[in-house]
PDB file of C-alpha atoms in Angstrom:
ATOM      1  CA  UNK A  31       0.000   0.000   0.000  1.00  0.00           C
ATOM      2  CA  UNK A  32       1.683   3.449  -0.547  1.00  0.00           C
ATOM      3  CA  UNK A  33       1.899   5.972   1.431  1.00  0.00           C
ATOM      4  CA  UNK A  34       1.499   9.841   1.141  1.00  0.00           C
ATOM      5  CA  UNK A  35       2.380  12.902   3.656  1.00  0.00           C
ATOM      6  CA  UNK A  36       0.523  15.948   3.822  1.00  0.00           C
ATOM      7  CA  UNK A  37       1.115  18.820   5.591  1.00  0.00           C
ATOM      8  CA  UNK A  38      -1.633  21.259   6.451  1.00  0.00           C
ATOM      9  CA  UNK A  39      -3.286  18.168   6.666  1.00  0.00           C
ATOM     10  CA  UNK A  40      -6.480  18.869   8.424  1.00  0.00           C
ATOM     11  CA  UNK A  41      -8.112  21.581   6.942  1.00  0.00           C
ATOM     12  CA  UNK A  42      -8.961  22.982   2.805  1.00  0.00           C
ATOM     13  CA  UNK A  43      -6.885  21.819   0.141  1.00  0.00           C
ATOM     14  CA  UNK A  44      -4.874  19.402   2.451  1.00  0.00           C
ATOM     15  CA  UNK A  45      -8.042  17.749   4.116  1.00  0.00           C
ATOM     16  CA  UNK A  46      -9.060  17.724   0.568  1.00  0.00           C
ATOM     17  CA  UNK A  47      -5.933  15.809  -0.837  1.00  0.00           C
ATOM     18  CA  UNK A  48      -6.275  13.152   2.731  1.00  0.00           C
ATOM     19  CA  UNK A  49      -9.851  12.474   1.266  1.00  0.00           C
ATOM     20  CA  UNK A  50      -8.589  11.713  -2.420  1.00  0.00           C
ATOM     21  CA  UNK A  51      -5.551   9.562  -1.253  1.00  0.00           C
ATOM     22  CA  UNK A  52      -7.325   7.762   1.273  1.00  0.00           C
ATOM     23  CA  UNK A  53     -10.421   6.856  -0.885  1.00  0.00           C
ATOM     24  CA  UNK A  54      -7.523   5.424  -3.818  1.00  0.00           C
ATOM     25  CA  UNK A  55      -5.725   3.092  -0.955  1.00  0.00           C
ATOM     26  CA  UNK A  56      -3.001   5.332   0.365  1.00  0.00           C
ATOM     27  CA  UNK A  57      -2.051   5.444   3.972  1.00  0.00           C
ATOM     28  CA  UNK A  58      -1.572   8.531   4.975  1.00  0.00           C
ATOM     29  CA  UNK A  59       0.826  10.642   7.319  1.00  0.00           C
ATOM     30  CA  UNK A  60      -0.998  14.099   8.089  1.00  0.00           C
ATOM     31  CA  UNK A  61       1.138  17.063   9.471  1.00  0.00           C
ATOM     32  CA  UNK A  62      -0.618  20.092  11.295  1.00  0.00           C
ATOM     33  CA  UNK A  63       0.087  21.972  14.308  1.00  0.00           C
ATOM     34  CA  UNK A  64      -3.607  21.149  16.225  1.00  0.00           C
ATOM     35  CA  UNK A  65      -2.475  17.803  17.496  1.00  0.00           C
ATOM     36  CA  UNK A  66      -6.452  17.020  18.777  1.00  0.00           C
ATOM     37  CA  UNK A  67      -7.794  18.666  15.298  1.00  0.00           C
ATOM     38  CA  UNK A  68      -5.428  15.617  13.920  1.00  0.00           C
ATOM     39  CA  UNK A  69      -6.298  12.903  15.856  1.00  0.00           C
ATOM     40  CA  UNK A  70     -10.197  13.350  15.338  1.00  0.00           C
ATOM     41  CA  UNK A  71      -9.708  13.740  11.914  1.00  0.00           C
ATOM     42  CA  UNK A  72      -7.429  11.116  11.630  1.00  0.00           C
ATOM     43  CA  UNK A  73     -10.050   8.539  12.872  1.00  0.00           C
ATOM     44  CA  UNK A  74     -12.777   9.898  10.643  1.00  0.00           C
ATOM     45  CA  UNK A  75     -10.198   8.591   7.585  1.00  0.00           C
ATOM     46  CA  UNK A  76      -9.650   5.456   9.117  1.00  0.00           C
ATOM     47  CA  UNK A  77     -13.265   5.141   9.845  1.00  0.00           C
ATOM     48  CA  UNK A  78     -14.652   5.926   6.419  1.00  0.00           C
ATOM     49  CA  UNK A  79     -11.898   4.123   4.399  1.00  0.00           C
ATOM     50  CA  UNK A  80     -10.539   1.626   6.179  1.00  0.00           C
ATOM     51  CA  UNK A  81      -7.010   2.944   5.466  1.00  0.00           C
ATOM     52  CA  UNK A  82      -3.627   3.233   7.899  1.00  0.00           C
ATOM     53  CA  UNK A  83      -3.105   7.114   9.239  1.00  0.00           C
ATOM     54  CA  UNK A  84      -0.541   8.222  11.006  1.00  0.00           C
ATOM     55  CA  UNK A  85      -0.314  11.791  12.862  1.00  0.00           C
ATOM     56  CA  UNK A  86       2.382  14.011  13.104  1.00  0.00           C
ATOM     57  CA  UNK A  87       1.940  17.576  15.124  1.00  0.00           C
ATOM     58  CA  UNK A  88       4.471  19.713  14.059  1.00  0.00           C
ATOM     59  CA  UNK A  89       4.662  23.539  13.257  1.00  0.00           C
ATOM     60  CA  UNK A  90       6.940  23.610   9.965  1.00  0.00           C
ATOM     61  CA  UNK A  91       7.894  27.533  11.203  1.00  0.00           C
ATOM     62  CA  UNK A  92      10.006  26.345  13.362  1.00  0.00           C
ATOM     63  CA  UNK A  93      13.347  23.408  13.749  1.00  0.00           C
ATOM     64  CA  UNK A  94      12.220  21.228  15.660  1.00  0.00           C
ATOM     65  CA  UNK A  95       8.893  21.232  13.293  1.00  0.00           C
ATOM     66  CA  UNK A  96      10.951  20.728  10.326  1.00  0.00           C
ATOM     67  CA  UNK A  97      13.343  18.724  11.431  1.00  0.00           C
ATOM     68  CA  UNK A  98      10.354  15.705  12.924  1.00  0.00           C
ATOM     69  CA  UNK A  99       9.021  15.625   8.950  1.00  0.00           C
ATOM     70  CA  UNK A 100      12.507  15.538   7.504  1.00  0.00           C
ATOM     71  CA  UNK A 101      12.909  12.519   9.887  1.00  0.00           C
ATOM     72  CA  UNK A 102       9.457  10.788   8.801  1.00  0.00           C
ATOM     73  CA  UNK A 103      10.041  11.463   4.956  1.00  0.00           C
ATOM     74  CA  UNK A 104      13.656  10.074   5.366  1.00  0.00           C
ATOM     75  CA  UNK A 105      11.969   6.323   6.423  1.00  0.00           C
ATOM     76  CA  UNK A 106      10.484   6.644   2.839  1.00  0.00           C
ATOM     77  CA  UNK A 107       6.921   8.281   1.216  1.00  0.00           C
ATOM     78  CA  UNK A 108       5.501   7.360  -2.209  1.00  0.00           C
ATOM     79  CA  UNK A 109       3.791  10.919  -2.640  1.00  0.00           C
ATOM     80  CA  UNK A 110       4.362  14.046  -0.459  1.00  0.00           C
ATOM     81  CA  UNK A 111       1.882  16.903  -0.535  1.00  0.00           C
ATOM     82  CA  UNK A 112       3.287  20.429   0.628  1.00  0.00           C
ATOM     83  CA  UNK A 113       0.485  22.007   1.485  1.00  0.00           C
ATOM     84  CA  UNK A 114       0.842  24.003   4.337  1.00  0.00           C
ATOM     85  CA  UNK A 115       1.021  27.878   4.544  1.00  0.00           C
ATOM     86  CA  UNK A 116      -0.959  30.815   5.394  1.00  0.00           C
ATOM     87  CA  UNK A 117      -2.053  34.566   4.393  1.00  0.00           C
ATOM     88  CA  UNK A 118      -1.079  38.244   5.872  1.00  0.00           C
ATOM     89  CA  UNK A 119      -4.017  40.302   6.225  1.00  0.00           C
ATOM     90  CA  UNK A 120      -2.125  43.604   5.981  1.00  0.00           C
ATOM     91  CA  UNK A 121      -0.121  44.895   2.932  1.00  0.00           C
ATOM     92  CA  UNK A 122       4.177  45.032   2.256  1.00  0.00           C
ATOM     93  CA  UNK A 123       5.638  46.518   4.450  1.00  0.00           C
ATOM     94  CA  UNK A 124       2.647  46.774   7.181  1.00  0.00           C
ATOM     95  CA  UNK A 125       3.286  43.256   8.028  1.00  0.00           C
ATOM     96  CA  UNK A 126       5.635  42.991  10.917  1.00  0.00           C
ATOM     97  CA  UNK A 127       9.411  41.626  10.217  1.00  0.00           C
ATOM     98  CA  UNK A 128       8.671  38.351  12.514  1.00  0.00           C
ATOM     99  CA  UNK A 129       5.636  37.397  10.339  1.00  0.00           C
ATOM    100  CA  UNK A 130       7.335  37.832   7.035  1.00  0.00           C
ATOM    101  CA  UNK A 131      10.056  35.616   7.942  1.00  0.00           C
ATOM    102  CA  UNK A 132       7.466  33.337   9.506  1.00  0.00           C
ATOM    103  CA  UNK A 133       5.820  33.183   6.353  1.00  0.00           C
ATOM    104  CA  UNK A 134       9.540  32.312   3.613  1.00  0.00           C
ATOM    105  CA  UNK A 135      10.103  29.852   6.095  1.00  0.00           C
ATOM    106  CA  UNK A 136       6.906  27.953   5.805  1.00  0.00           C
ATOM    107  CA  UNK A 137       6.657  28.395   2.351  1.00  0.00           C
ATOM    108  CA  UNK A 138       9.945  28.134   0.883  1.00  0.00           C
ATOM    109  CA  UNK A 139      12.651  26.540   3.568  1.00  0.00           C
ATOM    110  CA  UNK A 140       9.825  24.159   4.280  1.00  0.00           C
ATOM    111  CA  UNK A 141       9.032  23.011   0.801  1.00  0.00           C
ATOM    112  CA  UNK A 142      12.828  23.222  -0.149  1.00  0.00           C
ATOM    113  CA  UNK A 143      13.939  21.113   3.118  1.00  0.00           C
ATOM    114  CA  UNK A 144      10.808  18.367   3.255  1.00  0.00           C
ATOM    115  CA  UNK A 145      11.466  18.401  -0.797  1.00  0.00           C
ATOM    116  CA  UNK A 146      14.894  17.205  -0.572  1.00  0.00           C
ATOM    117  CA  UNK A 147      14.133  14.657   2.775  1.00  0.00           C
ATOM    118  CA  UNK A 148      12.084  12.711   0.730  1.00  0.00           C
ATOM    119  CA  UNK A 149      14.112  12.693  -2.698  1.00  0.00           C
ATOM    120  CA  UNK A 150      16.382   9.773  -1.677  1.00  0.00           C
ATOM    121  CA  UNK A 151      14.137   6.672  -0.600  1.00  0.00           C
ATOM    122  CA  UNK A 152      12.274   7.739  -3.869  1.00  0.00           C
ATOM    123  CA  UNK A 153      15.527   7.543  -6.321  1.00  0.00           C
ATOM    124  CA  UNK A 154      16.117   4.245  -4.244  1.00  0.00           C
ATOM    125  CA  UNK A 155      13.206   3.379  -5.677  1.00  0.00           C
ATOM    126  CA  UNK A 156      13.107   4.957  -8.565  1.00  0.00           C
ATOM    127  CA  UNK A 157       9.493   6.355  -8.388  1.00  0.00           C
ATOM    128  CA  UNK A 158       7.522   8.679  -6.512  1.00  0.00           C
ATOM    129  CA  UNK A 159       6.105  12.015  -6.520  1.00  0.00           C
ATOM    130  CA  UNK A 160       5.699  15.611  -4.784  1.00  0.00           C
ATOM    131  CA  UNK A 161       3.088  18.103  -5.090  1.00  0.00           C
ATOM    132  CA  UNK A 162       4.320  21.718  -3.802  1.00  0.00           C
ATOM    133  CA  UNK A 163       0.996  23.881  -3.435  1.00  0.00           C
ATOM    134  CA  UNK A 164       1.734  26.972  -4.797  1.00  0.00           C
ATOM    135  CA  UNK A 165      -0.935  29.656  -5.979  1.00  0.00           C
ATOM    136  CA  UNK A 166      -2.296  31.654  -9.108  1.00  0.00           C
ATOM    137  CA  UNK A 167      -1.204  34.455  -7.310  1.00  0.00           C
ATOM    138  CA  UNK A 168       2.896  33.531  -8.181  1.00  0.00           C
ATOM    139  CA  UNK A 169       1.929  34.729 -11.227  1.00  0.00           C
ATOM    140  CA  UNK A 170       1.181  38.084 -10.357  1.00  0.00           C
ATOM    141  CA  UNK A 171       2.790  40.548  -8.311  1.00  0.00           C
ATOM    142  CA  UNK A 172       1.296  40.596  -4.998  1.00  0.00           C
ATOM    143  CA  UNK A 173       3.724  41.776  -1.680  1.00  0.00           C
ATOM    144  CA  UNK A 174       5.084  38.300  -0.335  1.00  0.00           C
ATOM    145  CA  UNK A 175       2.843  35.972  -0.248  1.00  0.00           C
ATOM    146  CA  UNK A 176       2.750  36.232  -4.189  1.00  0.00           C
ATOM    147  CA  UNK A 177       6.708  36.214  -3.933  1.00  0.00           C
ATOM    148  CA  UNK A 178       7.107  33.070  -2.140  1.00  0.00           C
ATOM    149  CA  UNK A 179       4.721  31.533  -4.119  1.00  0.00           C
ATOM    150  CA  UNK A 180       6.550  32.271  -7.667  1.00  0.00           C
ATOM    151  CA  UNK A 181       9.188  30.568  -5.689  1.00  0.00           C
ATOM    152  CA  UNK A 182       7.817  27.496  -5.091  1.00  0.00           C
ATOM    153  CA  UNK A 183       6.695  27.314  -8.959  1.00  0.00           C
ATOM    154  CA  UNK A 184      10.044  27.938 -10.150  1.00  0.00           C
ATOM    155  CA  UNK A 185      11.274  25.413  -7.517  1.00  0.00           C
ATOM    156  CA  UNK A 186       9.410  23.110  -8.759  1.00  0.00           C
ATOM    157  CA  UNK A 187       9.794  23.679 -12.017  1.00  0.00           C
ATOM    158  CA  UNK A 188      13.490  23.206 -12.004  1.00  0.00           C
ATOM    159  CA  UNK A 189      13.736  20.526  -9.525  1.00  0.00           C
ATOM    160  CA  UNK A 190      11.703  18.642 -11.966  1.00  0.00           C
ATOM    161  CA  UNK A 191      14.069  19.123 -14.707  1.00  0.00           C
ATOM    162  CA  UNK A 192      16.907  18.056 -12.972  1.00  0.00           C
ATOM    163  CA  UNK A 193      15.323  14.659 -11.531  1.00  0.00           C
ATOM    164  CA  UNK A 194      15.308  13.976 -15.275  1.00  0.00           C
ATOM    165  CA  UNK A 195      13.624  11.299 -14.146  1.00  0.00           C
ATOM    166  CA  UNK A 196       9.940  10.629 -15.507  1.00  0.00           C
ATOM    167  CA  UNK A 197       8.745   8.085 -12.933  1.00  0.00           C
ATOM    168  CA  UNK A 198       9.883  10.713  -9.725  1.00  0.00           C
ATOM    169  CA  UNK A 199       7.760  13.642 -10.556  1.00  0.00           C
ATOM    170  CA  UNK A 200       7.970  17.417  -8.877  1.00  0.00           C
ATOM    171  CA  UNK A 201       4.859  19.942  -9.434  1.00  0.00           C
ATOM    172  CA  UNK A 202       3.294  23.102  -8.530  1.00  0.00           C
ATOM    173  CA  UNK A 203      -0.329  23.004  -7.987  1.00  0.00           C
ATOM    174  CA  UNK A 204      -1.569  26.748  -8.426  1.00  0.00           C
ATOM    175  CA  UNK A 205      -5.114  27.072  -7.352  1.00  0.00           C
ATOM    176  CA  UNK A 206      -6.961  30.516  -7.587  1.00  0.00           C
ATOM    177  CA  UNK A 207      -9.854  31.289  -4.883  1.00  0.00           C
ATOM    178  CA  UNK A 208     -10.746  27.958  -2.857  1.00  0.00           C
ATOM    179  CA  UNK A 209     -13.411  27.676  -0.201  1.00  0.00           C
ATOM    180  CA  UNK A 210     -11.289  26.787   2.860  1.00  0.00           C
ATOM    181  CA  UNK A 211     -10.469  28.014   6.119  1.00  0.00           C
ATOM    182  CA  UNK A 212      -7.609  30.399   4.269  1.00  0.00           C
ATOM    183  CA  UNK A 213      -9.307  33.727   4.194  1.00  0.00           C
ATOM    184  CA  UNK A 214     -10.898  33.621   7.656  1.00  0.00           C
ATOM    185  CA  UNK A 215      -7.861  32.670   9.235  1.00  0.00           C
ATOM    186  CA  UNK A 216      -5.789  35.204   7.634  1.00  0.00           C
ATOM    187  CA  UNK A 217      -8.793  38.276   8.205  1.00  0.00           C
ATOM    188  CA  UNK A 218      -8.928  38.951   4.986  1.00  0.00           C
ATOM    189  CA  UNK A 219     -11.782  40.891   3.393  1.00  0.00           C
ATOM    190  CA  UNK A 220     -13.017  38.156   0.361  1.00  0.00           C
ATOM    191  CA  UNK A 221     -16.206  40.436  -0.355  1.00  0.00           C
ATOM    192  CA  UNK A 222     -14.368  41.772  -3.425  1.00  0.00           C
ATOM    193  CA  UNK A 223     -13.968  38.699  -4.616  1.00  0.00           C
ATOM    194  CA  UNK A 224     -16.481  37.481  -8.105  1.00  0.00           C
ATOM    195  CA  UNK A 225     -18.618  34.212  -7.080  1.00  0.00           C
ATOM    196  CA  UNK A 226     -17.409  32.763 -10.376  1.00  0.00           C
ATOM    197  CA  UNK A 227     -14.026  32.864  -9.167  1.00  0.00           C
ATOM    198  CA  UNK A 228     -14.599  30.753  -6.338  1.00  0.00           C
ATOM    199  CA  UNK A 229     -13.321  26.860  -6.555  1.00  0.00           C
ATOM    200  CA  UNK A 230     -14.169  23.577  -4.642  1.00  0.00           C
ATOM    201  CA  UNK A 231     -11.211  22.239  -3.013  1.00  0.00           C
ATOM    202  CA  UNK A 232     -11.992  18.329  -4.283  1.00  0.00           C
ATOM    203  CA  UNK A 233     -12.251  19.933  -7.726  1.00  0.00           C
ATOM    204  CA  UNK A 234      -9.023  21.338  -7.165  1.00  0.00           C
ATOM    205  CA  UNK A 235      -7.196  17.699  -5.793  1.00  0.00           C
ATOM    206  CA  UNK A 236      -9.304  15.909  -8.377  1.00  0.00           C
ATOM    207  CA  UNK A 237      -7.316  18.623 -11.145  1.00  0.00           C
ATOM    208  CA  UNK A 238      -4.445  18.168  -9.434  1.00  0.00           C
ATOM    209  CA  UNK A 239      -4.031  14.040  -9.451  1.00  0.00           C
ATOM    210  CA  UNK A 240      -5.027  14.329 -13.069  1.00  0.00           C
ATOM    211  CA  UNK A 241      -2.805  17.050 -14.276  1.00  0.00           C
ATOM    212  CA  UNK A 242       0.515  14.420 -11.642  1.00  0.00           C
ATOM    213  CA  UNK A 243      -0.468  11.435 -13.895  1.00  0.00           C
ATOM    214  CA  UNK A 244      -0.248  13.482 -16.838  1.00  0.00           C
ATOM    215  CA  UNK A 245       3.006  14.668 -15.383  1.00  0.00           C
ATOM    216  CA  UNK A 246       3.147  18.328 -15.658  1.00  0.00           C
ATOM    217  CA  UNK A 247       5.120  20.371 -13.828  1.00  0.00           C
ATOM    218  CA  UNK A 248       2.683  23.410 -12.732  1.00  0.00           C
ATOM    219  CA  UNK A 249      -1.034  22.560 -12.691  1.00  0.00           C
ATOM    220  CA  UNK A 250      -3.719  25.374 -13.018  1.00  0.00           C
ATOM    221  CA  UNK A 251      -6.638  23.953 -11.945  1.00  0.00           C
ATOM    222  CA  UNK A 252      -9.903  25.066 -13.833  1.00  0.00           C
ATOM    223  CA  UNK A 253     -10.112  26.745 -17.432  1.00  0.00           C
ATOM    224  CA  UNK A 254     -11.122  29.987 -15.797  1.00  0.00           C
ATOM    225  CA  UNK A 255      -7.843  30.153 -14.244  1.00  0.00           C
ATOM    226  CA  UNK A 256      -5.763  28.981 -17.137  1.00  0.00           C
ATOM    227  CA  UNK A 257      -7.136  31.692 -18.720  1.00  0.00           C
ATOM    228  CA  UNK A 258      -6.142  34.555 -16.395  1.00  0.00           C
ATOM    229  CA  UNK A 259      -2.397  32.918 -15.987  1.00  0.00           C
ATOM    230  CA  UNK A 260      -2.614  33.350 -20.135  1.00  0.00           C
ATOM    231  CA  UNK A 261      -3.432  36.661 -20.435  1.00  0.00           C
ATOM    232  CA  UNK A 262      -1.889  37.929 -17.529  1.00  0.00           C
ATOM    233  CA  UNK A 263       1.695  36.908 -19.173  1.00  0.00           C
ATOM    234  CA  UNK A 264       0.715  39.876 -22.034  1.00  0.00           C
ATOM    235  CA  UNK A 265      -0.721  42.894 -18.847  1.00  0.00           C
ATOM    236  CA  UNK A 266       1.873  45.101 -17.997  1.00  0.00           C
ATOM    237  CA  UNK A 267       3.188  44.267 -14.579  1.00  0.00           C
ATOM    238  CA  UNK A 268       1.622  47.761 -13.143  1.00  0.00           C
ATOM    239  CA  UNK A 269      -1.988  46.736 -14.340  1.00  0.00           C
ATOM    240  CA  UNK A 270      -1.193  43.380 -12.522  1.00  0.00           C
ATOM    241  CA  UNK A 271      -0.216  44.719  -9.540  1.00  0.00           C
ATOM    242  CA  UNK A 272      -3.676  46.799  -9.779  1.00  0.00           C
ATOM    243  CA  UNK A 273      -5.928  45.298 -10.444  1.00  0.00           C
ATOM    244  CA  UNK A 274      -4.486  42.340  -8.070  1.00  0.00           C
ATOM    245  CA  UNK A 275      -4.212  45.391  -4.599  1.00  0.00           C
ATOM    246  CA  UNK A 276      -7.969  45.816  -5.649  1.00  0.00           C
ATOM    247  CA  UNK A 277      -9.223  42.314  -6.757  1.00  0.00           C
ATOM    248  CA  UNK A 278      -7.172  40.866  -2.900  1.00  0.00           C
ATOM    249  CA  UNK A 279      -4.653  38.461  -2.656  1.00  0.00           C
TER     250      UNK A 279
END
């Protein structure tokens, strides 16, 4: 039976992805930081599907976070889901110093560090596969959530190239606007936001699985999307940036 990790396991895209991989036989190993908001939602998995879960607390902001998943993912993972990361609720450079730094750690030195734990049992094997969760918003210029996003699709991207390997597969899943806990966690305002541009997060996994097998490198989930990453490449970067400040994050 293989066996996937997920970080920001418990909650959105990441409670999404347990749902997917646990109905299609995985066993799972979910990261969060609510160790009780794991456990409960760990048995619901292995009540509904009958599957193996495993529970790992663990911030991924800090070491000793970081350095408990490196230790899991060096026993050995078949698929590994980055997932975890959050929002600021204030603009660049209104965000405090501590929170910025919070933030590249989670979503870069996190996906960079659990990325490279769980490259060698999968070249022992020679298969395997990571999925960094990224955003629509790398592809626009939005203060630094936006910048550590383009940096986990360019990770990706390249990391992919280099495995030069097509049975060990690296890729950026970019969602745009998913119903999750995201927004209300981070305060944001979403009342700008068009209905139409909202997604379902199983939509999004089920895109996502689809657009592994096929083995792309950056997945864009929904045609809507796809269509704003296409014409964004041709708006001047000032017209992204505002229409983006008025649109949100």
């Amino acid at each position: 039976m293989p066996t996937a990790l997920i970080t920001g396991a418990t909650a959105g895209l990441g409670a999404a992805f347990a749902r997917r991989l646990a109905a299609d036989a995985f066993s799972l190993v979910l990261v969060a930081r609510d160790e009780s908001r794991l456990a409960r939602f760990a048995d619901q998995l292995k009540l509904r599907y009958g599957v193996g879960v495993e529970v790992l607390p663990a911030d991924l902001a800090t070491e000793d976070g970081l350095a408990a998943v490196e230790a899991r993912l060096g026993d050995g993972v078949d698929l590994l889901v980055n997932n975890a990361g959050f929002g600021h609720p204030g603009r660049f450079p209104e965000v405090p110093m501590a929170d910025e730094v919070r933030m590249l750690k989670l979503h870069c030195e996190a996906v960079l560090r659990l990325t490279l734990a769980a490259l060698p049992s999968m070249r022992r094997r020679g298969r395997g596969a990571i999925v960094n969760v990224a955003s629509v918003a790398a592809f626009f210029p939005r203060g630094t959530y936006s910048a550590s996003k383009a940096w986990v699709v360019n990770f990706s991207e390249s990391a992919n190239a280099d495995l030069g390997n097509p049975r060990i597969r690296i890729m950026a899943l970019c969602p745009g606007f998913v119903r999750t806990e995201f927004h209300q966690r981070a305060a944001m305002d979403t009342s700008g936001i068009p209905g139409f541009l909202w997604l379902k997060a199983d939509d999004v996994v089920r895109a996502a699985m689809r657009d592994l097998a096929l083995g792309k490198s950056v997945s864009v989930p929904d045609p809507r999307y796809k269509a704003i990453v296409a014409v964004g490449r041709y708006v001047p970067r000032g017209v992204q940036a505002m229409v983006s400040a008025r649109i949100g994050r």
